[in-house]
Tab-separated table of N, CA and C in Angstrom:
chain	number	residue	atom	x	y	z
A	7	MET	N	0.973	-1.174	-0.005
A	7	MET	CA	0.087	-0.032	-0.169
A	7	MET	C	0.730	0.981	-0.006
A	8	GLY	N	1.786	1.348	0.750
A	8	GLY	CA	2.928	2.306	0.564
A	8	GLY	C	2.461	3.128	1.707
A	9	TYR	N	2.011	2.792	3.027
A	9	TYR	CA	1.788	3.563	4.146
A	9	TYR	C	1.809	2.460	5.158
A	10	ALA	N	2.914	2.765	6.090
A	10	ALA	CA	3.681	1.705	6.797
A	10	ALA	C	2.454	1.486	7.712
A	11	PRO	N	1.718	1.743	8.521
A	11	PRO	CA	1.171	1.135	9.472
A	11	PRO	C	0.361	0.249	9.010
A	12	ILE	N	-0.440	0.486	7.596
A	12	ILE	CA	-1.264	-0.349	7.210
A	12	ILE	C	-0.373	-1.890	6.332
A	13	ASP	N	0.621	-1.134	5.933
A	13	ASP	CA	1.230	-2.257	5.424
A	13	ASP	C	1.951	-3.378	6.374
A	14	GLU	N	2.171	-3.146	7.456
A	14	GLU	CA	2.352	-3.732	8.458
A	14	GLU	C	1.347	-4.894	9.264
A	15	LEU	N	0.015	-4.188	9.643
A	15	LEU	CA	-0.893	-4.983	9.457
A	15	LEU	C	-1.360	-6.020	8.418
A	16	HIS	N	-1.331	-5.733	7.349
A	16	HIS	CA	-1.813	-6.404	5.988
A	16	HIS	C	-0.388	-7.729	5.903
A	17	LEU	N	0.555	-7.533	6.508
A	17	LEU	CA	1.264	-8.316	6.462
A	17	LEU	C	1.320	-9.685	7.479
A	18	GLU	N	0.759	-9.062	8.752
A	18	GLU	CA	0.387	-9.671	9.990
A	18	GLU	C	-1.323	-10.397	9.196
A	19	PHE	N	-1.938	-10.127	9.022
A	19	PHE	CA	-3.183	-10.486	8.278
A	19	PHE	C	-2.985	-11.543	7.570
A	20	GLU	N	-1.959	-11.644	6.589
A	20	GLU	CA	-1.624	-12.581	5.830
A	20	GLU	C	-1.330	-13.621	6.288
A	21	GLN	N	-0.283	-13.613	7.067
A	21	GLN	CA	0.819	-14.791	8.208
A	21	GLN	C	-0.654	-15.254	8.929
A	22	LEU	N	-1.547	-14.717	9.469
A	22	LEU	CA	-2.543	-15.285	10.195
A	22	LEU	C	-3.224	-16.379	9.251
A	23	ALA	N	-3.801	-15.616	8.132
A	23	ALA	CA	-4.355	-16.417	7.045
A	23	ALA	C	-3.863	-17.717	6.902
A	24	ALA	N	-2.411	-17.628	6.370
A	24	ALA	CA	-1.587	-18.806	6.149
A	24	ALA	C	-1.550	-19.858	7.185
A	25	GLN	N	-1.762	-19.154	8.440
A	25	GLN	CA	-1.718	-20.153	9.831
A	25	GLN	C	-3.250	-20.544	9.426
A	26	LEU	N	-4.125	-20.116	9.528
A	26	LEU	CA	-5.752	-20.959	9.394
A	26	LEU	C	-5.474	-21.663	8.145
A	27	ALA	N	-4.991	-21.603	7.032
A	27	ALA	CA	-5.045	-22.560	5.696
A	27	ALA	C	-4.020	-23.731	6.505
A	28	ALA	N	-3.079	-23.624	7.358
A	28	ALA	CA	-1.908	-24.714	7.659
A	28	ALA	C	-2.873	-25.894	8.804
A	29	GLY	N	-3.879	-25.058	9.304
A	29	GLY	CA	-4.557	-26.137	10.356
A	29	GLY	C	-3.948	-25.639	11.616
A	30	GLY	N	-3.816	-26.739	12.411
A	30	GLY	CA	-2.768	-26.723	13.509
A	30	GLY	C	-3.908	-26.460	14.750
A	31	ASP	N	-3.445	-25.207	15.508
A	31	ASP	CA	-4.294	-25.098	16.830
A	31	ASP	C	-5.275	-23.785	16.129
A	32	LEU	N	-6.685	-24.498	15.406
A	32	LEU	CA	-7.654	-23.572	15.076
A	32	LEU	C	-8.215	-23.064	16.011
A	33	PRO	N	-8.831	-23.008	17.053
A	33	PRO	CA	-9.010	-21.960	18.244
A	33	PRO	C	-8.325	-20.686	18.460
A	34	ALA	N	-6.782	-21.013	18.847
A	34	ALA	CA	-6.121	-20.312	18.999
A	34	ALA	C	-6.308	-19.163	17.996
A	35	THR	N	-5.495	-19.812	16.409
A	35	THR	CA	-5.352	-19.147	15.376
A	35	THR	C	-6.725	-18.246	15.118
A	36	LEU	N	-7.966	-18.714	15.317
A	36	LEU	CA	-9.046	-17.951	15.382
A	36	LEU	C	-9.213	-16.645	16.383
A	37	ASP	N	-8.465	-16.857	17.338
A	37	ASP	CA	-8.712	-16.091	18.598
A	37	ASP	C	-7.706	-15.188	18.120
A	38	ALA	N	-6.547	-15.751	17.468
A	38	ALA	CA	-5.347	-14.440	17.327
A	38	ALA	C	-5.728	-13.633	15.956
A	39	LEU	N	-6.569	-14.259	15.063
A	39	LEU	CA	-7.219	-13.470	13.867
A	39	LEU	C	-7.996	-12.621	14.388
A	40	LEU	N	-9.118	-13.020	15.640
A	40	LEU	CA	-10.241	-12.068	15.684
A	40	LEU	C	-9.438	-11.149	16.382
A	41	ASP	N	-8.209	-10.900	17.275
A	41	ASP	CA	-7.579	-9.943	17.958
A	41	ASP	C	-6.696	-8.904	16.957
A	42	HIS	N	-6.723	-9.637	15.931
A	42	HIS	CA	-5.612	-8.687	14.948
A	42	HIS	C	-6.869	-7.908	13.962
A	43	ILE	N	-7.875	-8.785	13.830
A	43	ILE	CA	-9.143	-8.067	13.133
A	43	ILE	C	-9.372	-6.445	13.737
A	44	ASP	N	-9.598	-6.782	15.123
A	44	ASP	CA	-9.976	-5.714	16.090
A	44	ASP	C	-8.976	-4.394	15.947
A	45	ARG	N	-7.803	-4.966	16.203
A	45	ARG	CA	-6.396	-3.699	16.329
A	45	ARG	C	-6.422	-3.134	14.592
A	46	HIS	N	-6.327	-4.052	13.739
A	46	HIS	CA	-6.315	-3.608	12.223
A	46	HIS	C	-7.247	-2.780	11.591
A	47	PHE	N	-9.030	-3.094	12.141
A	47	PHE	CA	-9.897	-2.225	11.295
A	47	PHE	C	-9.992	-1.300	12.189
A	48	ALA	N	-9.648	-1.336	13.667
A	48	ALA	CA	-9.713	0.117	14.417
A	48	ALA	C	-8.645	1.150	13.962
A	49	LEU	N	-7.584	0.495	13.776
A	49	LEU	CA	-6.689	1.306	13.192
A	49	LEU	C	-7.115	2.254	12.105
A	50	GLU	N	-7.215	1.420	10.961
A	50	GLU	CA	-8.001	2.112	9.766
A	50	GLU	C	-9.164	2.760	9.986
A	51	GLU	N	-9.740	2.435	10.524
A	51	GLU	CA	-11.160	3.205	10.576
A	51	GLU	C	-11.115	4.656	11.645
A	52	ARG	N	-9.870	4.368	12.603
A	52	ARG	CA	-9.395	5.611	13.543
A	52	ARG	C	-8.603	6.577	12.596
A	53	LEU	N	-7.788	6.112	11.244
A	53	LEU	CA	-7.254	7.201	9.986
A	53	LEU	C	-8.535	7.725	9.552
A	54	MET	N	-9.482	6.856	8.900
A	54	MET	CA	-10.448	7.301	8.153
A	54	MET	C	-11.438	8.562	9.055
A	55	ARG	N	-11.672	8.143	10.183
A	55	ARG	CA	-12.438	9.277	11.057
A	55	ARG	C	-11.373	10.671	11.097
A	56	ASP	N	-10.468	10.437	11.411
A	56	ASP	CA	-9.518	11.384	11.557
A	56	ASP	C	-8.978	12.422	10.387
A	57	ARG	N	-9.264	11.893	9.349
A	57	ARG	CA	-9.050	12.926	7.985
A	57	ARG	C	-10.117	12.844	7.262
A	58	ALA	N	-11.397	12.337	7.771
A	58	ALA	CA	-12.438	12.774	6.984
A	58	ALA	C	-12.628	12.006	5.580
A	59	PHE	N	-12.258	10.645	5.659
A	59	PHE	CA	-12.149	9.858	4.454
A	59	PHE	C	-13.668	9.832	3.815
A	60	PRO	N	-13.946	10.057	2.823
A	60	PRO	CA	-15.184	9.946	2.324
A	60	PRO	C	-15.897	8.370	2.239
A	61	MET	N	-15.269	7.741	1.870
A	61	MET	CA	-15.515	6.439	1.799
A	61	MET	C	-15.968	5.745	3.523
A	62	LEU	N	-15.413	6.023	4.212
A	62	LEU	CA	-15.637	5.555	5.779
A	62	LEU	C	-16.815	4.549	6.088
A	63	GLY	N	-18.076	4.766	5.874
A	63	GLY	CA	-18.803	4.252	6.355
A	63	GLY	C	-18.810	2.945	5.487
A	64	CYS	N	-19.011	2.887	4.252
A	64	CYS	CA	-18.847	1.308	3.583
A	64	CYS	C	-17.394	0.795	3.870
A	65	HIS	N	-16.605	1.302	3.940
A	65	HIS	CA	-15.240	0.422	4.514
A	65	HIS	C	-15.288	-0.141	5.653
A	66	ALA	N	-16.241	0.543	6.698
A	66	ALA	CA	-16.437	0.275	7.969
A	66	ALA	C	-17.134	-0.895	8.065
A	67	ARG	N	-18.240	-0.878	7.100
A	67	ARG	CA	-19.768	-1.639	6.851
A	67	ARG	C	-18.883	-3.459	6.289
A	68	GLU	N	-17.866	-3.028	5.578
A	68	GLU	CA	-17.176	-4.269	5.254
A	68	GLU	C	-16.300	-4.807	6.421
A	69	HIS	N	-15.916	-4.107	6.867
A	69	HIS	CA	-14.869	-4.614	8.215
A	69	HIS	C	-15.862	-5.421	9.271
A	70	ALA	N	-16.750	-4.678	9.677
A	70	ALA	CA	-17.742	-5.458	10.674
A	70	ALA	C	-18.323	-6.472	10.154
A	71	SER	N	-18.789	-6.691	8.665
A	71	SER	CA	-19.090	-8.245	8.079
A	71	SER	C	-18.056	-8.955	8.287
A	72	VAL	N	-17.003	-8.470	8.122
A	72	VAL	CA	-16.078	-9.478	8.115
A	72	VAL	C	-15.649	-10.181	9.571
A	73	ARG	N	-15.487	-9.212	10.508
A	73	ARG	CA	-15.712	-9.530	12.155
A	73	ARG	C	-16.515	-10.402	12.131
A	74	GLU	N	-17.592	-10.145	11.842
A	74	GLU	CA	-18.980	-11.071	12.482
A	74	GLU	C	-18.671	-12.201	11.694
A	75	VAL	N	-18.052	-12.454	10.470
A	75	VAL	CA	-18.091	-13.685	10.000
A	75	VAL	C	-16.819	-14.810	10.786
A	76	VAL	N	-15.653	-13.992	10.743
A	76	VAL	CA	-14.743	-14.644	11.720
A	76	VAL	C	-15.129	-15.301	13.201
A	77	ALA	N	-15.991	-14.222	13.552
A	77	ALA	CA	-16.398	-14.754	15.061
A	77	ALA	C	-17.234	-15.233	15.090
A	78	GLU	N	-18.516	-15.960	13.846
A	78	GLU	CA	-19.258	-17.031	14.058
A	78	GLU	C	-18.240	-18.257	13.567
A	79	VAL	N	-17.474	-18.098	12.564
A	79	VAL	CA	-16.581	-19.559	12.301
A	79	VAL	C	-15.638	-19.616	13.649
A	80	ARG	N	-15.537	-19.047	14.847
A	80	ARG	CA	-14.634	-19.327	15.843
A	80	ARG	C	-16.146	-19.964	16.808
A	81	ARG	N	-17.147	-19.269	16.796
A	81	ARG	CA	-18.597	-19.830	17.695
A	81	ARG	C	-18.776	-21.292	16.881
A	82	ARG	N	-18.618	-21.639	15.944
A	82	ARG	CA	-19.129	-22.683	15.302
A	82	ARG	C	-17.879	-23.359	15.393
A	83	HIS	N	-16.760	-23.575	15.449
A	83	HIS	CA	-15.723	-24.388	15.345
A	83	HIS	C	-15.481	-25.066	17.224
A	84	ALA	N	-15.909	-23.946	17.983
A	84	ALA	CA	-15.851	-24.350	19.515
A	84	ALA	C	-17.168	-25.061	19.299
A	85	ALA	N	-18.110	-24.907	19.006
A	85	ALA	CA	-19.734	-25.885	18.993
A	85	ALA	C	-19.026	-27.367	18.342
A	86	GLY	N	-18.210	-27.322	17.599
A	86	GLY	CA	-18.104	-28.653	16.942
A	86	GLY	C	-17.957	-28.743	15.318
A	87	GLU	N	-17.787	-27.488	14.762
A	87	GLU	CA	-18.454	-27.695	13.476
A	87	GLU	C	-16.963	-26.987	13.051
A	88	PRO	N	-16.081	-28.091	12.776
A	88	PRO	CA	-14.760	-27.442	12.318
A	88	PRO	C	-14.719	-26.926	10.668
A	89	GLU	N	-15.457	-27.444	10.121
A	89	GLU	CA	-15.448	-27.333	8.334
A	89	GLU	C	-16.005	-25.654	8.204
A	90	PHE	N	-16.080	-25.045	8.865
A	90	PHE	CA	-16.492	-23.503	8.690
A	90	PHE	C	-15.047	-22.935	8.691
A	91	ALA	N	-14.204	-23.366	9.489
A	91	ALA	CA	-12.824	-22.835	9.738
A	91	ALA	C	-12.190	-22.990	8.062
A	92	GLN	N	-12.158	-24.630	7.613
A	92	GLN	CA	-11.777	-24.531	6.323
A	92	GLN	C	-12.299	-23.692	5.000
A	93	ARG	N	-13.538	-23.636	5.371
A	93	ARG	CA	-13.994	-22.698	4.415
A	93	ARG	C	-13.931	-21.475	4.295
A	94	LEU	N	-13.470	-20.892	5.825
A	94	LEU	CA	-12.974	-19.284	6.103
A	94	LEU	C	-11.781	-19.568	5.561
A	95	ALA	N	-10.563	-20.746	5.409
A	95	ALA	CA	-9.417	-20.077	5.353
A	95	ALA	C	-9.011	-20.149	3.831
A	96	GLU	N	-10.180	-21.095	2.903
A	96	GLU	CA	-10.353	-20.640	1.716
A	96	GLU	C	-10.444	-19.843	1.112
A	97	ALA	N	-11.431	-18.993	1.621
A	97	ALA	CA	-12.160	-17.604	1.134
A	97	ALA	C	-11.313	-16.109	1.652
A	98	LEU	N	-10.633	-16.425	2.933
A	98	LEU	CA	-9.970	-14.996	3.084
A	98	LEU	C	-9.094	-14.458	2.467
A	99	PRO	N	-7.955	-15.274	1.958
A	99	PRO	CA	-7.258	-14.924	1.049
A	99	PRO	C	-7.839	-14.355	0.016
A	100	GLN	N	-8.721	-14.719	-0.591
A	100	GLN	CA	-9.458	-13.924	-1.903
A	100	GLN	C	-10.069	-12.551	-1.465
A	101	TRP	N	-10.936	-12.648	-0.556
A	101	TRP	CA	-11.319	-11.097	0.084
A	101	TRP	C	-10.445	-10.626	0.268
A	102	PHE	N	-9.201	-10.850	1.227
A	102	PHE	CA	-8.348	-9.635	1.570
A	102	PHE	C	-7.789	-9.484	0.153
A	103	ALA	N	-7.503	-9.825	-0.890
A	103	ALA	CA	-6.644	-9.444	-1.958
A	103	ALA	C	-7.787	-8.440	-2.679
A	104	LEU	N	-8.599	-8.972	-2.872
A	104	LEU	CA	-9.602	-7.573	-3.663
A	104	LEU	C	-9.769	-6.249	-2.368
A	105	HIS	N	-9.970	-6.737	-1.216
A	105	HIS	CA	-10.460	-5.588	-0.357
A	105	HIS	C	-8.946	-4.824	-0.027
A	106	ALA	N	-7.905	-5.043	-0.150
A	106	ALA	CA	-6.605	-4.832	-0.220
A	106	ALA	C	-6.317	-3.503	-1.397
A	107	SER	N	-6.633	-4.587	-2.524
A	107	SER	CA	-6.302	-3.889	-4.011
A	107	SER	C	-7.492	-2.699	-4.375
A	108	THR	N	-8.541	-2.608	-3.412
A	108	THR	CA	-9.431	-1.883	-3.803
A	108	THR	C	-9.537	-1.104	-2.578
A	109	MET	N	-10.511	-1.194	-1.412
A	109	MET	CA	-10.629	-0.362	-0.631
A	109	MET	C	-9.494	0.251	0.121
A	110	ASP	N	-8.489	-0.656	0.719
A	110	ASP	CA	-7.364	-0.454	1.213
A	110	ASP	C	-6.461	0.599	0.393
A	111	ALA	N	-6.401	0.201	-1.067
A	111	ALA	CA	-5.631	1.297	-1.689
A	111	ALA	C	-6.069	2.494	-1.679
A	112	ALA	N	-7.579	2.602	-2.216
A	112	ALA	CA	-8.298	4.255	-1.925
A	112	ALA	C	-7.431	4.774	-0.961
A	113	LEU	N	-7.891	4.105	0.097
A	113	LEU	CA	-7.529	4.651	1.952
A	113	LEU	C	-6.130	5.276	1.752
A	114	ALA	N	-5.187	4.451	1.336
A	114	ALA	CA	-3.408	4.504	1.412
A	114	ALA	C	-3.508	5.892	0.420
A	115	HIS	N	-4.395	6.077	-0.673
A	115	HIS	CA	-4.196	7.243	-1.545
A	115	HIS	C	-4.418	8.402	-1.204
A	116	TYR	N	-5.791	8.168	-0.629
A	116	TYR	CA	-6.243	9.169	0.225
A	116	TYR	C	-5.363	9.930	1.416
A	117	LEU	N	-4.679	8.869	2.077
A	117	LEU	CA	-3.604	9.299	3.509
A	117	LEU	C	-2.737	10.077	2.506
A	118	ALA	N	-2.018	9.581	1.632
A	118	ALA	CA	-0.703	9.909	0.976
A	118	ALA	C	-1.031	11.295	0.854
A	119	GLY	N	-2.007	11.953	0.190
A	119	GLY	CA	-2.638	13.204	-0.383
A	119	GLY	C	-2.348	14.094	0.914
A	120	CYS	N	-3.078	13.605	2.167
A	120	CYS	CA	-3.315	14.322	3.122
A	120	CYS	C	-2.086	14.697	3.762
A	121	GLU	N	-0.988	13.703	3.869
A	121	GLU	CA	0.303	13.811	4.337
A	121	GLU	C	0.905	15.021	3.084
A	122	ASP	N	0.545	14.944	2.027
A	122	ASP	CA	1.209	15.728	0.998
A	122	ASP	C	0.688	17.650	1.357
A	123	ILE	N	-0.803	17.559	1.481
A	123	ILE	CA	-1.074	18.627	2.169
A	123	ILE	C	-0.341	19.101	3.230
A	124	ALA	N	-0.340	18.478	4.448
A	124	ALA	CA	-0.070	18.898	5.619
A	124	ALA	C	1.380	19.392	5.523
A	125	HIS	N	2.164	18.538	4.580
A	125	HIS	CA	3.598	19.131	4.698
A	125	HIS	C	3.704	20.475	3.840
A	126	ARG	N	2.596	20.670	2.684
A	126	ARG	CA	2.487	21.992	2.145
A	126	ARG	C	2.565	23.046	2.922
A	127	ASP	N	1.431	22.712	4.075
A	127	ASP	CA	0.617	23.799	5.022
A	127	ASP	C	1.754	24.196	5.975
A	128	ALA	N	2.769	22.855	6.268
A	128	ALA	CA	3.585	23.249	7.219
A	128	ALA	C	4.988	23.947	6.714
A	129	ALA	N	4.754	23.779	5.407
A	129	ALA	CA	6.197	24.938	4.967
A	129	ALA	C	5.774	26.182	4.343
A	130	GLY	N	4.131	26.393	4.664
A	130	GLY	CA	4.137	27.818	4.808
A	130	GLY	C	3.971	27.983	3.299
A	131	PRO	N	3.481	29.577	3.192
A	131	PRO	CA	3.498	30.234	1.718
A	131	PRO	C	4.893	30.130	0.943
A	132	ALA	N	4.624	29.912	-0.517
A	132	ALA	CA	5.723	29.425	-1.445
A	132	ALA	C	6.192	30.783	-1.787
C-alpha cells in the first residue's frame, strides 16, 4: 500500500490467514485472527475518521461484516463444526486480496494526499 502502519497490519493478516489454512491449533489461530482484526480495523477506521475519508461508512461496514463472519466461524468451531474454519481459510485470502487492492488502496492513496497537503501547509507560503 505504501503506508507503513497499514502495510505492517496487512503482513500480519496474511500470516494469520496462512496459519489458518495450515490447520494446527485452530481455536488459537481464530482467536489471534479476531484480535488482529480488531486492532487492524480499528486503526484503519480511526485514520479514516481523523482525516474525514469519504468512504468511511462503506469501508467500516465491510470490516464489520468480516469480523462478524470470523467470530461466527470461531463460535461454530467451538461448537464442534470445524468445516467452517476450512471454508474461511479458503475464502479469506481471496477476500483480502480484493479488499486490499480496492478499499485499502483507495485509503492509502487518500492518506498520502492528506500528508502531502500537511507538508505543504507546514512549509508555509511559497
